[in-house]
């Protein structure tokens, strides 16, 4: 547990370093020079606004009025919005929340890949290198306006879960042909 917490702290430090000077002035800086960032900041604020009031109208965002279901025209950012909604509810500005989501996306993505690769290889070095390469690469570092592209922390977890299922099936000795022949009978 301590190692996992130390690794998370290391990936937070790497996210801070790779996005500097953003972390140095989290409430005062932003990439709002890009329309995608402005849209994503607005979507995060919209989701935090509508969920406690009228969750069934989440996709009826007040854009392109009177057209219904307009949030479906773009990414709904539900997971990052849920992660950050408590901050918005306590009065943190949507732009600051977006900046925190950028840092969290980098840190959590690298951390989860690191943990999965450590589990698979048994090597701390392999885990750290994998986490760094997975997260801090040219593709990811040029995607700051797209918070949805930075939150890749669930992909390594999905791969790990699939690996666990396949390993469990393999350890029981059941092969797909045996399962199919059992279903036919």
Coordinates of N, CA, C and O in Angstrom, one line a residue:
X1 N 0.8 -1.2 0.0 CA 0.0 0.0 0.0 C 0.9 1.3 0.0 O 0.6 2.2 -0.7
X2 N 1.9 1.2 0.8 CA 2.8 2.4 0.8 C 3.5 2.6 -0.5 O 3.7 3.7 -0.9
X3 N 3.9 1.5 -1.1 CA 4.6 1.6 -2.4 C 3.6 2.2 -3.5 O 4.0 3.0 -4.2
X4 N 2.3 1.8 -3.4 CA 1.4 2.3 -4.4 C 1.2 3.8 -4.2 O 1.1 4.6 -5.1
X5 N 1.1 4.2 -2.9 CA 0.9 5.6 -2.6 C 2.2 6.4 -3.0 O 2.0 7.5 -3.6
X6 N 3.3 5.9 -2.8 CA 4.6 6.5 -3.2 C 4.6 6.6 -4.8 O 5.1 7.7 -5.3
X7 N 4.2 5.6 -5.5 CA 4.2 5.7 -6.9 C 3.2 6.7 -7.4 O 3.4 7.4 -8.4
X8 N 2.0 6.8 -6.8 CA 1.0 7.8 -7.1 C 1.6 9.2 -7.0 O 1.5 10.0 -7.8
X9 N 2.3 9.4 -5.8 CA 2.9 10.7 -5.6 C 4.0 11.0 -6.7 O 4.1 12.1 -7.2
X10 N 4.7 10.0 -7.1 CA 5.7 10.2 -8.2 C 5.1 10.5 -9.5 O 5.5 11.4 -10.2
X11 N 3.9 9.9 -9.8 CA 3.2 10.2 -11.0 C 2.6 11.6 -11.0 O 2.4 12.3 -12.0
X12 N 2.1 12.0 -9.8 CA 1.6 13.4 -9.6 C 2.7 14.4 -9.9 O 2.5 15.4 -10.6
X13 N 3.9 14.1 -9.3 CA 5.1 15.0 -9.6 C 5.4 15.0 -11.1 O 5.7 16.1 -11.6
X14 N 5.4 13.9 -11.7 CA 5.7 13.9 -13.2 C 4.6 14.6 -14.0 O 4.9 15.3 -14.9
X15 N 3.3 14.5 -13.6 CA 2.3 15.3 -14.2 C 2.5 16.8 -14.0 O 2.3 17.6 -14.9
X16 N 2.9 17.1 -12.8 CA 3.2 18.6 -12.5 C 4.3 19.0 -13.4 O 4.3 20.1 -14.0
X17 N 5.4 18.3 -13.5 CA 6.6 18.6 -14.3 C 6.2 18.8 -15.8 O 6.6 19.8 -16.4
X18 N 5.4 17.8 -16.3 CA 5.1 17.8 -17.7 C 4.1 18.9 -18.1 O 4.0 19.2 -19.3
X19 N 3.4 19.4 -17.2 CA 2.4 20.4 -17.5 C 2.8 21.8 -17.0 O 2.0 22.7 -17.0
X20 N 4.0 21.9 -16.4 CA 4.4 23.2 -15.9 C 4.4 24.3 -16.9 O 4.7 24.0 -18.1
X21 N 3.9 25.4 -16.7 CA 3.6 26.1 -15.4 C 2.2 26.0 -14.9 O 1.8 26.6 -14.0
X22 N 1.4 25.1 -15.5 CA 0.0 25.0 -15.2 C -0.2 24.7 -13.7 O -1.0 25.4 -13.0
X23 N 0.5 23.8 -13.1 CA 0.4 23.4 -11.7 C 0.8 24.6 -10.8 O 0.4 24.7 -9.6
X24 N 1.7 25.4 -11.3 CA 2.1 26.6 -10.5 C 1.1 27.6 -10.3 O 1.2 28.5 -9.4
X25 N 0.1 27.7 -11.2 CA -1.0 28.7 -11.1 C -2.2 28.0 -11.6 O -2.8 28.4 -12.6
X26 N -2.7 27.0 -10.9 CA -3.8 26.2 -11.3 C -5.1 26.9 -11.5 O -5.9 26.6 -12.3
X27 N -5.3 28.0 -10.7 CA -6.5 28.8 -10.9 C -6.4 29.9 -11.8 O -7.4 30.5 -12.2
X28 N -5.2 30.3 -12.3 CA -5.0 31.4 -13.1 C -4.6 31.1 -14.5 O -4.7 32.0 -15.4
X29 N -4.1 29.9 -14.8 CA -3.7 29.5 -16.2 C -4.7 28.5 -16.8 O -5.4 27.8 -16.0
X30 N -4.8 28.5 -18.1 CA -5.6 27.5 -18.7 C -5.3 27.5 -20.2 O -4.6 28.4 -20.7
X31 N -5.7 26.4 -20.9 CA -5.6 26.4 -22.3 C -6.9 26.8 -23.0 O -7.4 26.1 -23.9
X32 N -7.5 27.8 -22.6 CA -8.8 28.3 -23.2 C -8.6 29.0 -24.5 O -9.5 29.6 -25.0
X33 N -7.4 28.9 -25.0 CA -7.1 29.4 -26.4 C -7.6 28.5 -27.4 O -7.7 28.8 -28.6
X34 N -8.1 27.3 -27.0 CA -8.6 26.3 -27.9 C -10.1 26.1 -27.6 O -10.5 25.9 -26.5
X35 N -10.9 26.1 -28.7 CA -12.3 26.0 -28.5 C -12.7 24.7 -27.9 O -13.7 24.6 -27.2
X36 N -12.0 23.6 -28.1 CA -12.3 22.3 -27.5 C -12.2 22.4 -26.0 O -13.0 21.8 -25.3
X37 N -11.2 23.1 -25.5 CA -11.0 23.3 -24.0 C -12.2 24.0 -23.5 O -12.8 23.6 -22.5
X38 N -12.6 25.1 -24.1 CA -13.8 25.9 -23.7 C -15.1 25.0 -23.6 O -15.8 25.1 -22.7
X39 N -15.2 24.2 -24.7 CA -16.4 23.3 -24.7 C -16.3 22.3 -23.6 O -17.3 22.0 -22.9
X40 N -15.2 21.7 -23.3 CA -15.0 20.7 -22.3 C -15.2 21.3 -20.9 O -15.8 20.6 -20.0
X41 N -14.7 22.5 -20.7 CA -14.9 23.2 -19.4 C -16.4 23.4 -19.2 O -17.0 23.1 -18.1
X42 N -17.1 23.8 -20.2 CA -18.5 24.1 -20.2 C -19.3 22.7 -19.9 O -20.2 22.7 -19.1
X43 N -18.9 21.7 -20.6 CA -19.6 20.4 -20.4 C -19.4 19.9 -18.9 O -20.4 19.4 -18.3
X44 N -18.2 20.0 -18.4 CA -18.0 19.6 -17.0 C -18.9 20.4 -16.0 O -19.5 19.9 -15.1
X45 N -19.0 21.7 -16.3 CA -19.8 22.6 -15.4 C -21.3 22.2 -15.6 O -22.0 22.2 -14.6
X46 N -21.7 21.9 -16.9 CA -23.1 21.6 -17.1 C -23.5 20.3 -16.4 O -24.5 20.2 -15.7
X47 N -22.6 19.3 -16.5 CA -22.9 18.0 -15.8 C -23.0 18.2 -14.3 O -24.0 17.7 -13.7
X48 N -22.1 18.9 -13.7 CA -22.1 19.2 -12.3 C -23.4 20.0 -11.9 O -24.0 19.8 -10.8
X49 N -23.8 20.8 -12.8 CA -25.0 21.6 -12.5 C -26.3 20.8 -12.6 O -27.2 20.9 -11.8
X50 N -26.4 20.0 -13.7 CA -27.7 19.3 -13.9 C -27.9 18.1 -13.1 O -29.1 17.7 -12.8
X51 N -26.9 17.3 -12.8 CA -27.0 16.0 -12.1 C -27.8 16.1 -10.8 O -28.7 15.3 -10.6
X52 N -27.5 17.0 -9.9 CA -28.3 17.0 -8.7 C -29.7 17.6 -8.8 O -30.6 17.4 -8.0
X53 N -29.9 18.4 -9.9 CA -31.2 19.0 -10.1 C -32.2 18.2 -11.0 O -33.3 18.1 -10.6
X54 N -31.7 17.7 -12.1 CA -32.6 17.0 -13.0 C -31.8 16.1 -13.9 O -31.5 16.3 -15.1
X55 N -31.3 15.0 -13.3 CA -30.4 14.1 -14.0 C -31.0 13.4 -15.3 O -30.2 13.1 -16.2
X56 N -32.3 13.3 -15.4 CA -32.9 12.8 -16.6 C -32.7 13.7 -17.8 O -32.9 13.3 -18.9
X57 N -32.4 15.0 -17.6 CA -32.2 15.9 -18.6 C -30.7 16.2 -18.9 O -30.4 17.3 -19.5
X58 N -29.9 15.3 -18.5 CA -28.4 15.5 -18.7 C -28.1 15.9 -20.2 O -27.4 16.8 -20.4
X59 N -28.7 15.1 -21.1 CA -28.3 15.3 -22.5 C -29.1 16.5 -23.1 O -28.8 16.9 -24.3
X60 N -30.1 17.1 -22.4 CA -30.8 18.3 -22.9 C -30.0 19.5 -22.5 O -30.5 20.4 -21.8
X61 N -28.8 19.6 -23.0 CA -28.0 20.8 -22.6 C -28.5 22.0 -23.3 O -29.0 21.9 -24.4
X62 N -28.3 23.2 -22.7 CA -28.9 24.4 -23.3 C -28.0 25.0 -24.5 O -27.6 26.1 -24.4
X63 N -27.7 24.2 -25.4 CA -27.0 24.6 -26.6 C -27.8 24.2 -27.8 O -28.6 23.2 -27.7
X64 N -27.8 24.9 -28.9 CA -28.6 24.7 -30.1 C -30.1 24.6 -29.7 O -30.8 23.8 -30.3
X65 N -30.5 25.4 -28.8 CA -31.9 25.5 -28.4 C -32.8 25.8 -29.6 O -32.4 26.7 -30.4
X66 N -33.9 25.2 -29.8 CA -34.6 24.3 -29.0 C -34.4 22.8 -29.3 O -35.1 21.9 -28.9
X67 N -33.3 22.5 -30.0 CA -33.0 21.1 -30.3 C -32.8 20.3 -29.1 O -32.1 20.7 -28.1
X68 N -33.4 19.1 -29.0 CA -33.2 18.3 -27.8 C -31.9 17.4 -27.9 O -31.4 17.2 -28.9
X69 N -31.5 16.9 -26.7 CA -30.4 16.0 -26.6 C -29.1 16.5 -27.2 O -28.3 15.7 -27.8
X70 N -28.8 17.7 -27.1 CA -27.7 18.3 -27.8 C -26.3 17.9 -27.1 O -25.3 18.0 -27.8
X71 N -26.3 17.5 -25.9 CA -25.0 17.0 -25.3 C -24.6 15.7 -26.1 O -23.4 15.5 -26.1
X72 N -25.5 15.0 -26.7 CA -25.1 13.8 -27.5 C -24.3 14.2 -28.7 O -23.7 13.3 -29.3
X73 N -24.2 15.5 -29.1 CA -23.5 15.9 -30.2 C -22.0 15.9 -29.9 O -21.1 16.1 -30.8
X74 N -21.6 15.8 -28.7 CA -20.2 15.9 -28.3 C -20.0 14.8 -27.2 O -20.9 14.1 -26.9
X75 N -18.7 14.8 -26.7 CA -18.5 13.9 -25.5 C -19.2 14.4 -24.3 O -19.2 15.6 -24.0
X76 N -19.8 13.5 -23.6 CA -20.6 13.9 -22.4 C -19.6 14.0 -21.2 O -20.0 14.7 -20.2
X77 N -18.4 13.5 -21.2 CA -17.4 13.6 -20.2 C -18.0 13.2 -18.8 O -17.7 13.9 -17.8
X78 N -18.8 12.2 -18.8 CA -19.5 11.9 -17.5 C -18.5 11.5 -16.4 O -18.7 11.9 -15.3
X79 N -17.6 10.6 -16.7 CA -16.6 10.2 -15.7 C -15.8 11.3 -15.1 O -15.7 11.5 -13.9
X80 N -15.1 12.1 -16.0 CA -14.4 13.2 -15.4 C -15.3 14.2 -14.7 O -14.9 14.8 -13.7
X81 N -16.5 14.4 -15.2 CA -17.4 15.3 -14.6 C -17.8 14.8 -13.2 O -17.9 15.6 -12.2
X82 N -18.1 13.5 -13.1 CA -18.4 12.9 -11.8 C -17.2 13.0 -10.8 O -17.4 13.3 -9.6
X83 N -16.0 12.8 -11.3 CA -14.8 12.9 -10.5 C -14.7 14.4 -9.9 O -14.2 14.5 -8.8
X84 N -15.1 15.3 -10.7 CA -14.8 16.7 -10.3 C -16.0 17.5 -9.8 O -15.9 18.6 -9.3
X85 N -17.2 16.9 -9.9 CA -18.4 17.6 -9.5 C -18.4 18.1 -8.1 O -18.8 19.3 -7.8
X86 N -17.9 17.4 -7.1 CA -17.9 17.9 -5.7 C -17.1 19.2 -5.6 O -17.4 20.1 -4.8
X87 N -16.1 19.3 -6.4 CA -15.3 20.6 -6.4 C -16.1 21.7 -6.9 O -16.1 22.8 -6.3
X88 N -16.8 21.5 -8.0 CA -17.7 22.6 -8.5 C -18.8 22.9 -7.5 O -19.1 24.1 -7.3
X89 N -19.4 21.9 -6.9 CA -20.4 22.1 -5.9 C -20.0 23.0 -4.7 O -20.8 23.6 -4.1
X90 N -18.7 22.9 -4.4 CA -18.1 23.7 -3.3 C -17.6 25.0 -3.7 O -17.1 25.8 -2.9
X91 N -17.8 25.4 -5.0 CA -17.5 26.7 -5.5 C -16.2 26.9 -6.2 O -15.8 28.0 -6.6
X92 N -15.5 25.8 -6.5 CA -14.2 25.9 -7.3 C -14.6 26.2 -8.7 O -15.6 25.6 -9.3
X93 N -13.9 27.0 -9.4 CA -14.3 27.4 -10.8 C -14.1 26.3 -11.7 O -13.3 25.4 -11.5
X94 N -15.0 26.2 -12.7 CA -14.9 25.1 -13.7 C -13.5 25.1 -14.4 O -13.0 24.0 -14.7
X95 N -12.9 26.2 -14.6 CA -11.6 26.2 -15.3 C -10.5 25.6 -14.4 O -9.7 24.8 -14.8
X96 N -10.6 25.9 -13.1 CA -9.6 25.3 -12.1 C -9.9 23.8 -12.1 O -8.9 23.0 -12.0
X97 N -11.1 23.4 -12.1 CA -11.5 22.0 -12.0 C -10.9 21.3 -13.3 O -10.4 20.2 -13.2
X98 N -11.1 21.9 -14.4 CA -10.6 21.3 -15.6 C -9.0 21.1 -15.5 O -8.5 20.1 -15.9
X99 N -8.3 22.1 -15.0 CA -6.9 22.0 -14.9 C -6.5 20.9 -13.9 O -5.6 20.1 -14.2
X100 N -7.3 20.7 -12.8 CA -7.1 19.6 -11.9 C -7.3 18.2 -12.6 O -6.6 17.3 -12.4
X101 N -8.3 18.2 -13.5 CA -8.6 17.0 -14.2 C -7.5 16.6 -15.2 O -7.2 15.5 -15.4
X102 N -6.9 17.7 -15.8 CA -5.7 17.4 -16.6 C -4.6 16.7 -15.9 O -4.1 15.7 -16.3
X103 N -4.3 17.3 -14.7 CA -3.2 16.7 -13.9 C -3.6 15.3 -13.4 O -2.8 14.4 -13.4
X104 N -4.9 15.1 -13.0 CA -5.3 13.8 -12.5 C -5.3 12.8 -13.6 O -4.9 11.6 -13.4
X105 N -5.6 13.2 -14.9 CA -5.6 12.3 -16.0 C -4.2 11.7 -16.2 O -4.0 10.5 -16.4
X106 N -3.3 12.6 -16.3 CA -1.9 12.2 -16.5 C -1.4 11.3 -15.3 O -0.9 10.2 -15.5
X107 N -1.6 11.7 -14.1 CA -1.1 11.0 -12.9 C -1.8 9.6 -12.8 O -1.1 8.6 -12.6
X108 N -3.1 9.6 -12.9 CA -3.8 8.3 -12.7 C -3.6 7.3 -13.9 O -3.5 6.1 -13.6
X109 N -3.4 7.8 -15.1 CA -3.1 7.0 -16.2 C -1.8 6.3 -16.1 O -1.6 5.1 -16.2
X110 N -0.8 7.1 -15.7 CA 0.6 6.5 -15.5 C 0.6 5.6 -14.4 O 1.2 4.5 -14.4
X111 N -0.1 5.9 -13.3 CA -0.1 5.1 -12.1 C -0.7 3.8 -12.3 O -0.2 2.7 -11.9
X112 N -1.9 3.8 -13.0 CA -2.6 2.5 -13.2 C -1.8 1.6 -14.1 O -1.7 0.4 -13.9
X113 N -1.2 2.1 -15.2 CA -0.3 1.3 -16.0 C 0.9 0.8 -15.3 O 1.2 -0.4 -15.4
X114 N 1.4 1.6 -14.4 CA 2.6 1.2 -13.6 C 2.2 0.0 -12.7 O 2.9 -1.0 -12.7
X115 N 1.1 0.1 -12.1 CA 0.6 -1.0 -11.2 C 0.3 -2.3 -11.9 O 0.7 -3.4 -11.5
X116 N -0.3 -2.2 -13.1 CA -0.6 -3.4 -13.9 C 0.6 -4.0 -14.4 O 0.8 -5.2 -14.3
X117 N 1.5 -3.2 -14.9 CA 2.8 -3.8 -15.4 C 3.6 -4.4 -14.3 O 4.3 -5.4 -14.5
X118 N 3.6 -3.8 -13.1 CA 4.3 -4.4 -12.0 C 3.7 -5.7 -11.6 O 4.4 -6.7 -11.3
X119 N 2.4 -5.8 -11.6 CA 1.7 -7.0 -11.3 C 2.1 -8.1 -12.4 O 2.3 -9.3 -12.0
X120 N 2.1 -7.8 -13.6 CA 2.4 -8.7 -14.7 C 3.8 -9.2 -14.7 O 4.1 -10.3 -15.0
X121 N 4.8 -8.2 -14.5 CA 6.2 -8.5 -14.7 C 6.9 -8.8 -13.4 O 8.0 -9.4 -13.4
X122 N 6.3 -8.3 -12.3 CA 7.0 -8.4 -11.0 C 8.2 -7.4 -10.8 O 9.0 -7.5 -9.9
X123 N 8.3 -6.5 -11.8 CA 9.4 -5.5 -11.8 C 8.9 -4.1 -11.6 O 8.1 -3.6 -12.4
X124 N 9.5 -3.5 -10.6 CA 9.2 -2.0 -10.3 C 9.7 -1.2 -11.5 O 8.9 -0.3 -12.0
X125 N 10.8 -1.5 -12.0 CA 11.4 -0.7 -13.1 C 10.5 -0.8 -14.3 O 10.2 0.2 -15.0
X126 N 10.1 -2.0 -14.7 CA 9.2 -2.2 -15.8 C 7.9 -1.5 -15.6 O 7.3 -0.9 -16.6
X127 N 7.3 -1.5 -14.4 CA 6.1 -0.7 -14.1 C 6.3 0.7 -14.3 O 5.4 1.4 -15.0
X128 N 7.3 1.3 -13.7 CA 7.5 2.8 -13.8 C 7.8 3.2 -15.3 O 7.2 4.2 -15.7
X129 N 8.6 2.4 -16.0 CA 8.9 2.8 -17.4 C 7.6 2.7 -18.2 O 7.4 3.6 -19.0
X130 N 6.9 1.7 -18.0 CA 5.6 1.5 -18.7 C 4.6 2.6 -18.5 O 4.0 3.2 -19.4
X131 N 4.5 3.0 -17.2 CA 3.6 4.1 -16.8 C 4.1 5.4 -17.4 O 3.2 6.2 -17.9
X132 N 5.4 5.7 -17.4 CA 5.9 6.9 -18.0 C 5.7 6.9 -19.5 O 5.2 7.9 -20.1
X133 N 5.9 5.8 -20.2 CA 5.8 5.8 -21.6 C 4.3 5.8 -22.0 O 3.9 6.5 -23.0
X134 N 3.5 5.2 -21.3 CA 2.0 5.2 -21.6 C 1.4 6.6 -21.5 O 0.6 7.0 -22.2
X135 N 1.9 7.4 -20.5 CA 1.3 8.6 -20.2 C 2.0 9.8 -20.8 O 1.4 10.7 -21.3
X136 N 3.3 9.9 -20.6 CA 4.0 11.1 -21.0 C 4.7 10.9 -22.4 O 5.9 10.8 -22.4
X137 N 3.9 10.8 -23.4 CA 4.4 10.7 -24.7 C 3.9 11.8 -25.6 O 3.0 12.6 -25.1
X138 N 4.4 12.0 -26.8 CA 4.0 13.1 -27.6 C 2.5 13.2 -27.9 O 1.9 14.3 -27.9
X139 N 1.9 12.0 -28.1 CA 0.4 12.1 -28.3 C -0.3 12.6 -27.2 O -1.2 13.5 -27.3
X140 N 0.0 12.1 -26.0 CA -0.8 12.6 -24.8 C -0.4 14.0 -24.4 O -1.3 14.8 -24.1
X141 N 0.8 14.4 -24.5 CA 1.2 15.7 -24.1 C 0.7 16.8 -25.1 O 0.7 18.0 -24.7
X142 N 0.3 16.5 -26.2 CA -0.3 17.4 -27.2 C -1.9 17.4 -27.1 O -2.5 18.1 -27.8
X143 N -2.4 16.7 -26.1 CA -3.9 16.6 -26.0 C -4.4 17.3 -24.8 O -5.5 17.1 -24.3
X144 N -3.7 18.3 -24.3 CA -4.2 19.1 -23.1 C -5.6 19.6 -23.3 O -6.3 19.7 -22.3
X145 N -6.0 20.1 -24.5 CA -7.4 20.6 -24.6 C -8.4 19.5 -24.5 O -9.6 19.8 -24.4
X146 N -8.0 18.2 -24.6 CA -9.0 17.1 -24.6 C -8.9 16.3 -23.4 O -8.2 15.2 -23.4
X147 N -9.5 16.7 -22.3 CA -9.4 16.0 -21.0 C -9.9 14.5 -21.2 O -9.4 13.6 -20.5
X148 N -10.8 14.2 -22.1 CA -11.3 12.9 -22.2 C -10.2 12.0 -22.8 O -10.2 10.8 -22.5
X149 N -9.2 12.5 -23.5 CA -8.1 11.7 -24.0 C -7.0 11.5 -23.0 O -6.2 10.6 -23.1
X150 N -7.0 12.3 -21.9 CA -6.0 12.2 -20.9 C -6.4 11.2 -19.8 O -5.5 10.7 -19.1
X151 N -7.6 10.9 -19.7 CA -8.1 10.0 -18.7 C -8.1 8.6 -19.2 O -9.2 8.0 -19.6
X152 N -6.9 8.0 -19.4 CA -6.8 6.6 -19.9 C -6.5 5.6 -18.8 O -6.0 4.5 -19.0
X153 N -6.8 6.0 -17.5 CA -6.5 5.1 -16.4 C -7.3 3.9 -16.3 O -7.0 2.9 -15.7
X154 N -8.5 3.8 -17.0 CA -9.3 2.7 -17.0 C -8.9 1.6 -18.0 O -9.3 0.4 -17.8
X155 N -8.2 2.0 -19.0 CA -7.7 1.0 -20.0 C -6.8 -0.1 -19.4 O -7.0 -1.3 -19.6
X156 N -5.8 0.3 -18.7 CA -4.9 -0.7 -18.1 C -5.7 -1.6 -17.1 O -5.5 -2.8 -17.0
X157 N -6.7 -1.0 -16.4 CA -7.5 -1.8 -15.5 C -8.4 -2.8 -16.2 O -8.6 -3.9 -15.7
X158 N -8.9 -2.4 -17.4 CA -9.7 -3.3 -18.2 C -8.8 -4.4 -18.7 O -9.3 -5.6 -18.7
X159 N -7.6 -4.1 -19.1 CA -6.7 -5.2 -19.6 C -6.4 -6.1 -18.5 O -6.4 -7.4 -18.7
X160 N -6.2 -5.6 -17.3 CA -5.9 -6.5 -16.2 C -7.1 -7.4 -15.8 O -6.9 -8.5 -15.5
X161 N -8.3 -6.8 -15.8 CA -9.5 -7.6 -15.5 C -9.6 -8.7 -16.6 O -9.9 -9.8 -16.2
X162 N -9.4 -8.4 -17.8 CA -9.5 -9.4 -18.9 C -8.5 -10.5 -18.7 O -8.8 -11.7 -18.8
X163 N -7.3 -10.1 -18.3 CA -6.2 -11.0 -18.0 C -6.6 -12.0 -16.9 O -6.4 -13.2 -16.9
X164 N -7.2 -11.4 -15.9 CA -7.6 -12.2 -14.7 C -8.7 -13.2 -15.1 O -8.7 -14.4 -14.7
X165 N -9.6 -12.8 -16.0 CA -10.7 -13.7 -16.4 C -10.1 -14.8 -17.3 O -10.4 -16.0 -17.1
X166 N -9.2 -14.5 -18.2 CA -8.6 -15.5 -19.1 C -7.8 -16.4 -18.3 O -7.8 -17.6 -18.5
X167 N -7.1 -15.9 -17.3 CA -6.2 -16.8 -16.4 C -7.1 -17.7 -15.6 O -6.8 -18.9 -15.4
X168 N -8.2 -17.2 -15.1 CA -9.2 -18.1 -14.3 C -9.7 -19.2 -15.2 O -9.9 -20.3 -14.8
X169 N -10.1 -18.8 -16.4 CA -10.7 -19.8 -17.3 C -9.6 -20.9 -17.7 O -9.9 -22.1 -17.7
X170 N -8.4 -20.4 -17.9 CA -7.3 -21.3 -18.3 C -7.0 -22.2 -17.1 O -6.7 -23.4 -17.3
X171 N -7.0 -21.7 -15.9 CA -6.7 -22.5 -14.7 C -7.8 -23.6 -14.4 O -7.5 -24.6 -13.8
X172 N -9.0 -23.4 -14.9 CA -10.0 -24.4 -14.7 C -9.9 -25.5 -15.7 O -10.6 -26.5 -15.6
X173 N -9.1 -25.3 -16.8 CA -8.9 -26.3 -17.8 C -10.1 -26.3 -18.8 O -10.1 -27.2 -19.7
X174 N -10.9 -25.3 -18.8 CA -12.0 -25.2 -19.8 C -11.5 -24.5 -21.0 O -11.0 -23.4 -20.9
X175 N -11.7 -25.1 -22.1 CA -11.3 -24.5 -23.4 C -12.6 -24.1 -24.1 O -13.7 -24.7 -23.9
X176 N -12.5 -23.2 -25.0 CA -13.7 -22.7 -25.7 C -14.4 -23.8 -26.5 O -15.6 -23.8 -26.6
X177 N -13.6 -24.7 -27.1 CA -14.3 -25.8 -27.8 C -15.1 -26.7 -26.9 O -16.1 -27.2 -27.3
X178 N -14.6 -26.9 -25.7 CA -15.3 -27.7 -24.7 C -16.6 -27.0 -24.3 O -17.6 -27.6 -24.2
X179 N -16.5 -25.7 -24.1 CA -17.7 -24.9 -23.8 C -18.7 -25.0 -24.9 O -19.9 -25.2 -24.6
X180 N -18.3 -24.8 -26.1 CA -19.2 -24.8 -27.2 C -19.9 -26.2 -27.4 O -21.1 -26.3 -27.6
X181 N -19.1 -27.3 -27.2 CA -19.7 -28.6 -27.4 C -20.7 -28.9 -26.2 O -21.7 -29.6 -26.4
X182 N -20.4 -28.4 -25.1 CA -21.3 -28.5 -24.0 C -22.7 -27.8 -24.2 O -23.7 -28.3 -23.8
X183 N -22.6 -26.6 -24.9 CA -23.7 -25.8 -25.2 C -24.6 -26.5 -26.2 O -25.8 -26.4 -26.2
X184 N -24.0 -27.2 -27.2 CA -24.7 -27.9 -28.2 C -25.5 -29.1 -27.7 O -26.6 -29.3 -28.1
X185 N -25.0 -29.8 -26.7 CA -25.7 -30.9 -26.1 C -26.7 -30.4 -25.2 O -27.7 -30.5 -25.0

